[in-house]
């Protein structure tokens, strides 16, 4: 295992701990979403100098933050009051909220964004025996252009658009299903083009054009293939409880590589005060996917005994950023 060292960091002020739940790399810096319902923008190279700007969201409880356009530094947020906000982080704090979509009051738990199609999808919690996926065209936001009420039967916890075809939307739910929908289809009997029964979904997303990963709330990890030649619904890699496979207590997230050739799994152990980056590699050999134990990167000390909630990689600068429940954002270097 190759260890990195904490080079610098920033602690959110206050006597009560603030959970930093997500960090998102943008052209103008590093955006961080926190449990005080704020969005802060940092200079990644001067993290310890504090935020460049702070925005206060009004969702009641901030549940999801996604990049809408990282080049233009536009992000999207949502929360328990069912509203969605679009923020342009190039603008000053007073004018940064450039769009607000008023929902019907049902709490929204998940988001997916497509700058290519000006589309935003949101997933609701289960309310009145219904969990929905709503899709808006941001050029006309008076009402969702599509609403699916029968794709899932419980909280919609994860949404992601396909990396190349934004008509395909992946969704995950506590009902156990990971579905891929063709959003050009409005008929709910026909919209799901592929379904995988994985278990209550914590994280899920596309690894490449056809393969997806899923991580359950009880840390079961598997890969699936939506290609026509693949066996329908069957995992191509079933790792079972990922904690026993990689020797951790929890998985924070899975970050796919841009070239579609793998992903990085961020796994933590509070009792060891250690966070590890484990490479999921795709090979041309008989076993196409493997967890590469030879290239594990360790972050000793991590966030102490607190959970790491998010991480991101700046490969060109050779720096890793982590954020946790100890109120810290940290930068790690060789």
Tab-separated table of C-alpha atoms in Angstrom:
chain	number	residue	atom	x	y	z
A	1	UNK	CA	0.000	0.000	0.000
A	2	UNK	CA	1.238	3.453	-0.953
A	3	UNK	CA	0.436	6.152	1.624
A	4	UNK	CA	-0.282	9.817	1.067
A	5	UNK	CA	0.217	12.547	3.661
A	6	UNK	CA	-2.206	15.281	4.664
A	7	UNK	CA	-0.636	18.415	3.155
A	8	UNK	CA	-3.172	20.992	4.348
A	9	UNK	CA	-6.811	21.326	5.262
A	10	UNK	CA	-9.636	23.509	6.482
A	11	UNK	CA	-11.959	23.039	9.457
A	12	UNK	CA	-15.425	24.555	9.408
A	13	UNK	CA	-15.713	26.879	12.419
A	14	UNK	CA	-18.157	26.379	15.275
A	15	UNK	CA	-18.520	24.452	18.507
A	16	UNK	CA	-20.910	21.904	16.969
A	17	UNK	CA	-19.512	19.539	14.320
A	18	UNK	CA	-20.572	20.255	10.753
A	19	UNK	CA	-20.737	17.239	8.458
A	20	UNK	CA	-19.245	17.940	5.042
A	21	UNK	CA	-21.297	15.602	2.907
A	22	UNK	CA	-20.045	16.241	-0.619
A	23	UNK	CA	-17.143	17.847	-2.471
A	24	UNK	CA	-17.336	18.560	-6.197
A	25	UNK	CA	-14.431	19.662	-8.449
A	26	UNK	CA	-15.262	22.630	-10.692
A	27	UNK	CA	-13.303	24.901	-13.020
A	28	UNK	CA	-13.387	27.716	-10.446
A	29	UNK	CA	-12.489	25.552	-7.456
A	30	UNK	CA	-13.800	22.932	-5.086
A	31	UNK	CA	-17.465	23.140	-4.057
A	32	UNK	CA	-18.470	21.644	-0.702
A	33	UNK	CA	-21.966	20.880	0.595
A	34	UNK	CA	-22.415	20.652	4.346
A	35	UNK	CA	-24.943	19.798	7.041
A	36	UNK	CA	-25.343	23.490	7.917
A	37	UNK	CA	-27.152	23.636	4.538
A	38	UNK	CA	-24.377	25.720	2.976
A	39	UNK	CA	-22.391	25.505	-0.237
A	40	UNK	CA	-18.841	26.821	0.018
A	41	UNK	CA	-16.356	27.315	-2.789
A	42	UNK	CA	-12.645	26.795	-2.061
A	43	UNK	CA	-9.432	27.346	-3.955
A	44	UNK	CA	-8.026	23.777	-3.949
A	45	UNK	CA	-4.455	25.059	-3.721
A	46	UNK	CA	-5.259	27.394	-0.813
A	47	UNK	CA	-7.747	25.301	1.092
A	48	UNK	CA	-6.431	26.375	4.485
A	49	UNK	CA	-7.226	30.017	3.726
A	50	UNK	CA	-10.942	29.274	3.910
A	51	UNK	CA	-13.792	29.591	1.418
A	52	UNK	CA	-13.832	32.034	-1.466
A	53	UNK	CA	-17.599	32.336	-1.103
A	54	UNK	CA	-20.483	30.848	0.853
A	55	UNK	CA	-24.043	30.254	-0.303
A	56	UNK	CA	-26.939	29.357	1.984
A	57	UNK	CA	-29.466	26.933	0.523
A	58	UNK	CA	-33.144	27.009	1.478
A	59	UNK	CA	-34.167	23.379	0.960
A	60	UNK	CA	-34.870	22.765	4.644
A	61	UNK	CA	-32.402	19.909	4.632
A	62	UNK	CA	-29.893	19.630	1.790
A	63	UNK	CA	-30.087	16.058	0.477
A	64	UNK	CA	-28.229	16.067	-2.843
A	65	UNK	CA	-25.685	18.207	-4.694
A	66	UNK	CA	-24.562	17.496	-8.258
A	67	UNK	CA	-22.456	19.222	-10.881
A	68	UNK	CA	-24.575	20.549	-13.745
A	69	UNK	CA	-21.633	21.908	-15.754
A	70	UNK	CA	-18.198	21.669	-14.152
A	71	UNK	CA	-16.537	23.830	-16.836
A	72	UNK	CA	-18.985	26.683	-16.188
A	73	UNK	CA	-18.977	25.950	-12.420
A	74	UNK	CA	-22.735	25.402	-12.222
A	75	UNK	CA	-24.125	23.036	-9.596
A	76	UNK	CA	-27.584	21.825	-8.669
A	77	UNK	CA	-28.996	21.261	-5.171
A	78	UNK	CA	-32.192	19.852	-3.703
A	79	UNK	CA	-33.688	18.865	-0.384
A	80	UNK	CA	-36.555	17.984	1.878
A	81	UNK	CA	-38.948	20.775	0.807
A	82	UNK	CA	-38.950	19.539	-2.793
A	83	UNK	CA	-37.273	22.576	-4.359
A	84	UNK	CA	-34.340	22.477	-6.784
A	85	UNK	CA	-31.804	25.295	-7.164
A	86	UNK	CA	-29.211	25.978	-9.840
A	87	UNK	CA	-26.125	27.924	-8.728
A	88	UNK	CA	-23.521	29.667	-10.880
A	89	UNK	CA	-20.429	29.772	-8.680
A	90	UNK	CA	-18.707	32.269	-10.977
A	91	UNK	CA	-21.110	34.911	-9.674
A	92	UNK	CA	-21.061	36.673	-6.327
A	93	UNK	CA	-22.992	35.012	-3.506
A	94	UNK	CA	-25.986	37.370	-3.729
A	95	UNK	CA	-26.613	36.507	-7.394
A	96	UNK	CA	-25.343	32.934	-7.592
A	97	UNK	CA	-28.791	31.276	-7.481
A	98	UNK	CA	-29.767	31.518	-11.136
A	99	UNK	CA	-32.797	29.215	-11.115
A	100	UNK	CA	-35.209	27.780	-8.556
A	101	UNK	CA	-37.760	25.077	-9.306
A	102	UNK	CA	-40.702	24.823	-6.932
A	103	UNK	CA	-41.813	21.223	-6.391
A	104	UNK	CA	-45.021	19.924	-4.883
A	105	UNK	CA	-43.553	19.699	-1.376
A	106	UNK	CA	-42.532	16.046	-1.560
A	107	UNK	CA	-38.994	15.608	-0.261
A	108	UNK	CA	-36.393	15.039	-2.985
A	109	UNK	CA	-33.520	12.677	-2.190
A	110	UNK	CA	-31.492	12.368	-5.400
A	111	UNK	CA	-30.464	14.342	-8.463
A	112	UNK	CA	-29.005	13.795	-11.915
A	113	UNK	CA	-27.969	16.584	-14.281
A	114	UNK	CA	-27.324	16.769	-18.014
A	115	UNK	CA	-25.874	20.008	-19.308
A	116	UNK	CA	-25.996	18.484	-22.791
A	117	UNK	CA	-29.815	18.360	-22.777
A	118	UNK	CA	-30.540	21.073	-20.181
A	119	UNK	CA	-32.105	18.290	-18.152
A	120	UNK	CA	-32.443	17.677	-14.422
A	121	UNK	CA	-33.939	14.543	-12.877
A	122	UNK	CA	-34.958	14.234	-9.235
A	123	UNK	CA	-36.064	11.268	-7.153
A	124	UNK	CA	-38.568	11.538	-4.310
A	125	UNK	CA	-38.930	9.792	-1.006
A	126	UNK	CA	-41.898	7.451	-0.586
A	127	UNK	CA	-44.957	9.584	0.183
A	128	UNK	CA	-48.604	8.572	0.038
A	129	UNK	CA	-47.534	5.091	-1.186
A	130	UNK	CA	-45.702	6.623	-4.169
A	131	UNK	CA	-42.083	7.278	-5.080
A	132	UNK	CA	-41.487	9.254	-8.262
A	133	UNK	CA	-38.799	10.264	-10.733
A	134	UNK	CA	-39.349	13.734	-12.166
A	135	UNK	CA	-37.552	15.215	-15.164
A	136	UNK	CA	-37.394	18.905	-16.054
A	137	UNK	CA	-36.165	20.743	-19.112
A	138	UNK	CA	-34.515	23.808	-17.584
A	139	UNK	CA	-35.706	25.957	-20.482
A	140	UNK	CA	-39.274	25.466	-19.194
A	141	UNK	CA	-39.585	24.648	-15.513
A	142	UNK	CA	-43.225	25.400	-14.719
A	143	UNK	CA	-43.857	21.644	-14.546
A	144	UNK	CA	-41.852	18.431	-15.037
A	145	UNK	CA	-41.787	17.306	-18.658
A	146	UNK	CA	-41.978	13.662	-17.488
A	147	UNK	CA	-42.994	12.008	-14.232
A	148	UNK	CA	-42.598	8.296	-13.552
A	149	UNK	CA	-44.569	7.017	-10.563
A	150	UNK	CA	-44.216	3.260	-10.975
A	151	UNK	CA	-40.516	2.707	-11.757
A	152	UNK	CA	-39.806	2.310	-8.023
A	153	UNK	CA	-41.919	1.431	-4.986
A	154	UNK	CA	-39.732	3.086	-2.324
A	155	UNK	CA	-37.338	6.015	-1.801
A	156	UNK	CA	-35.368	6.893	-4.952
A	157	UNK	CA	-31.864	7.219	-3.507
A	158	UNK	CA	-29.686	7.479	-6.638
A	159	UNK	CA	-29.937	8.937	-10.150
A	160	UNK	CA	-27.328	9.209	-12.918
A	161	UNK	CA	-27.538	9.987	-16.616
A	162	UNK	CA	-25.612	7.792	-19.050
A	163	UNK	CA	-22.167	9.319	-19.790
A	164	UNK	CA	-22.755	9.388	-23.573
A	165	UNK	CA	-26.503	9.011	-24.103
A	166	UNK	CA	-28.411	11.344	-21.750
A	167	UNK	CA	-31.699	9.741	-22.774
A	168	UNK	CA	-30.736	6.819	-20.522
A	169	UNK	CA	-31.261	7.421	-16.804
A	170	UNK	CA	-30.080	5.033	-14.110
A	171	UNK	CA	-32.059	4.979	-10.867
A	172	UNK	CA	-31.594	3.158	-7.585
A	173	UNK	CA	-34.000	2.742	-4.712
A	174	UNK	CA	-34.446	1.244	-1.282
A	175	UNK	CA	-36.877	-1.150	-3.001
A	176	UNK	CA	-33.703	-3.012	-4.071
A	177	UNK	CA	-33.818	-2.242	-7.778
A	178	UNK	CA	-31.299	-0.552	-10.055
A	179	UNK	CA	-33.196	0.421	-13.210
A	180	UNK	CA	-32.083	1.931	-16.505
A	181	UNK	CA	-34.852	3.927	-18.188
A	182	UNK	CA	-35.141	5.296	-21.709
A	183	UNK	CA	-36.556	8.754	-21.010
A	184	UNK	CA	-37.749	9.183	-24.603
A	185	UNK	CA	-40.489	6.725	-23.580
A	186	UNK	CA	-43.385	8.043	-21.495
A	187	UNK	CA	-45.271	4.723	-21.117
A	188	UNK	CA	-44.258	3.384	-17.694
A	189	UNK	CA	-44.848	-0.200	-18.825
A	190	UNK	CA	-42.119	0.232	-21.435
A	191	UNK	CA	-39.700	2.780	-19.964
A	192	UNK	CA	-37.425	0.380	-18.012
A	193	UNK	CA	-34.978	-1.153	-20.499
A	194	UNK	CA	-32.922	-3.008	-17.878
A	195	UNK	CA	-33.454	-3.876	-14.209
A	196	UNK	CA	-31.083	-5.359	-11.628
A	197	UNK	CA	-32.269	-6.634	-8.258
A	198	UNK	CA	-29.400	-5.694	-5.972
A	199	UNK	CA	-30.733	-4.778	-2.545
A	200	UNK	CA	-31.477	-1.412	-0.927
A	201	UNK	CA	-29.385	0.970	-3.055
A	202	UNK	CA	-26.968	3.411	-1.453
A	203	UNK	CA	-24.819	4.183	-4.517
A	204	UNK	CA	-25.131	3.223	-8.174
A	205	UNK	CA	-23.885	4.551	-11.469
A	206	UNK	CA	-22.468	3.915	-14.920
A	207	UNK	CA	-18.875	2.685	-15.201
A	208	UNK	CA	-18.843	2.938	-19.003
A	209	UNK	CA	-21.209	2.627	-21.969
A	210	UNK	CA	-22.917	-0.553	-20.766
A	211	UNK	CA	-21.698	-1.527	-17.301
A	212	UNK	CA	-23.015	-0.261	-13.986
A	213	UNK	CA	-22.038	-0.657	-10.351
A	214	UNK	CA	-24.284	-0.906	-7.312
A	215	UNK	CA	-23.560	-0.598	-3.604
A	216	UNK	CA	-26.268	-1.436	-1.098
A	217	UNK	CA	-26.879	0.123	2.310
A	218	UNK	CA	-25.473	-3.058	3.867
A	219	UNK	CA	-22.309	-2.697	1.712
A	220	UNK	CA	-23.059	-5.389	-0.887
A	221	UNK	CA	-21.173	-4.518	-4.084
A	222	UNK	CA	-21.727	-5.819	-7.623
A	223	UNK	CA	-21.299	-4.959	-11.278
A	224	UNK	CA	-23.946	-5.493	-13.960
A	225	UNK	CA	-23.986	-5.242	-17.749
A	226	UNK	CA	-26.934	-3.765	-19.630
A	227	UNK	CA	-25.593	-4.841	-23.052
A	228	UNK	CA	-27.911	-7.016	-25.124
A	229	UNK	CA	-25.365	-9.855	-25.182
A	230	UNK	CA	-25.151	-9.969	-21.362
A	231	UNK	CA	-27.265	-12.337	-19.306
A	232	UNK	CA	-30.225	-10.279	-18.175
A	233	UNK	CA	-30.182	-9.216	-14.536
A	234	UNK	CA	-27.149	-11.287	-13.542
A	235	UNK	CA	-24.139	-9.684	-11.871
A	236	UNK	CA	-20.914	-9.861	-13.878
A	237	UNK	CA	-18.994	-9.357	-10.642
A	238	UNK	CA	-20.627	-10.113	-7.292
A	239	UNK	CA	-18.246	-9.148	-4.492
A	240	UNK	CA	-20.796	-9.669	-1.743
A	241	UNK	CA	-20.060	-7.668	1.408
A	242	UNK	CA	-17.289	-5.365	0.184
A	243	UNK	CA	-16.154	-4.762	3.776
A	244	UNK	CA	-14.842	-8.308	4.093
A	245	UNK	CA	-13.232	-8.184	0.632
A	246	UNK	CA	-11.165	-5.025	1.164
A	247	UNK	CA	-10.955	-5.015	4.967
A	248	UNK	CA	-12.936	-1.867	5.760
A	249	UNK	CA	-15.919	-0.810	7.857
A	250	UNK	CA	-17.741	1.287	5.242
A	251	UNK	CA	-17.573	2.492	1.648
A	252	UNK	CA	-17.925	6.248	1.132
A	253	UNK	CA	-18.369	6.258	-2.627
A	254	UNK	CA	-17.316	4.828	-5.975
A	255	UNK	CA	-15.782	7.258	-8.502
A	256	UNK	CA	-15.680	5.962	-12.111
A	257	UNK	CA	-12.647	6.812	-14.217
A	258	UNK	CA	-13.252	9.153	-17.125
A	259	UNK	CA	-11.930	6.646	-19.698
A	260	UNK	CA	-14.415	3.945	-18.670
A	261	UNK	CA	-11.650	1.518	-17.707
A	262	UNK	CA	-12.399	1.253	-14.026
A	263	UNK	CA	-13.198	3.123	-10.863
A	264	UNK	CA	-11.820	4.087	-7.473
A	265	UNK	CA	-13.561	2.780	-4.365
A	266	UNK	CA	-13.143	4.915	-1.250
A	267	UNK	CA	-13.292	2.692	1.851
A	268	UNK	CA	-12.778	3.665	5.467
A	269	UNK	CA	-12.017	2.102	8.844
A	270	UNK	CA	-12.799	4.332	11.814
A	271	UNK	CA	-11.083	2.132	14.384
A	272	UNK	CA	-7.848	2.229	12.354
A	273	UNK	CA	-8.306	5.920	11.447
A	274	UNK	CA	-7.567	4.940	7.867
A	275	UNK	CA	-9.163	5.671	4.498
A	276	UNK	CA	-8.136	3.685	1.412
A	277	UNK	CA	-8.503	4.268	-2.313
A	278	UNK	CA	-8.896	0.893	-4.010
A	279	UNK	CA	-8.709	0.615	-7.794
A	280	UNK	CA	-11.339	-1.420	-9.575
A	281	UNK	CA	-9.589	-2.288	-12.829
A	282	UNK	CA	-10.869	-3.665	-16.087
A	283	UNK	CA	-8.550	-6.148	-17.776
A	284	UNK	CA	-8.679	-8.047	-21.039
A	285	UNK	CA	-7.925	-11.319	-19.268
A	286	UNK	CA	-10.396	-14.055	-18.310
A	287	UNK	CA	-11.617	-12.135	-15.284
A	288	UNK	CA	-12.481	-8.750	-16.802
A	289	UNK	CA	-12.833	-6.897	-13.484
A	290	UNK	CA	-10.665	-7.079	-10.404
A	291	UNK	CA	-9.882	-5.168	-7.236
A	292	UNK	CA	-6.231	-4.219	-7.624
A	293	UNK	CA	-4.621	-4.862	-4.244
A	294	UNK	CA	-1.197	-3.784	-5.548
A	295	UNK	CA	-2.221	-0.169	-6.150
A	296	UNK	CA	-4.117	0.629	-2.933
A	297	UNK	CA	-3.504	4.178	-1.741
A	298	UNK	CA	-3.757	4.799	1.996
A	299	UNK	CA	-4.652	8.023	3.794
A	300	UNK	CA	-3.425	7.322	7.349
A	301	UNK	CA	-5.122	9.389	10.038
A	302	UNK	CA	-7.953	10.129	7.614
A	303	UNK	CA	-10.617	12.037	9.551
A	304	UNK	CA	-9.847	10.433	12.865
A	305	UNK	CA	-12.632	8.249	14.188
A	306	UNK	CA	-15.228	10.114	12.086
A	307	UNK	CA	-16.616	8.968	8.732
A	308	UNK	CA	-15.252	10.209	5.430
A	309	UNK	CA	-18.335	11.270	3.490
A	310	UNK	CA	-16.808	12.275	0.147
A	311	UNK	CA	-13.575	12.272	-1.838
A	312	UNK	CA	-12.369	13.440	-5.232
A	313	UNK	CA	-9.196	13.080	-7.277
A	314	UNK	CA	-7.156	15.777	-9.001
A	315	UNK	CA	-4.892	13.490	-11.039
A	316	UNK	CA	-2.908	16.198	-12.833
A	317	UNK	CA	-2.023	17.916	-9.553
A	318	UNK	CA	-1.487	14.569	-7.791
A	319	UNK	CA	-3.781	15.509	-4.937
A	320	UNK	CA	-6.733	13.791	-3.298
A	321	UNK	CA	-9.365	15.701	-1.342
A	322	UNK	CA	-11.496	14.179	1.405
A	323	UNK	CA	-14.344	15.573	3.477
A	324	UNK	CA	-15.811	14.139	6.635
A	325	UNK	CA	-18.000	14.302	9.691
A	326	UNK	CA	-15.197	15.968	11.693
A	327	UNK	CA	-15.854	19.352	9.957
A	328	UNK	CA	-12.642	19.029	7.901
A	329	UNK	CA	-11.763	19.118	4.232
A	330	UNK	CA	-8.258	17.736	3.717
A	331	UNK	CA	-5.793	17.645	0.831
A	332	UNK	CA	-3.500	14.611	0.486
A	333	UNK	CA	-0.297	14.392	-1.539
A	334	UNK	CA	2.545	11.913	-2.077
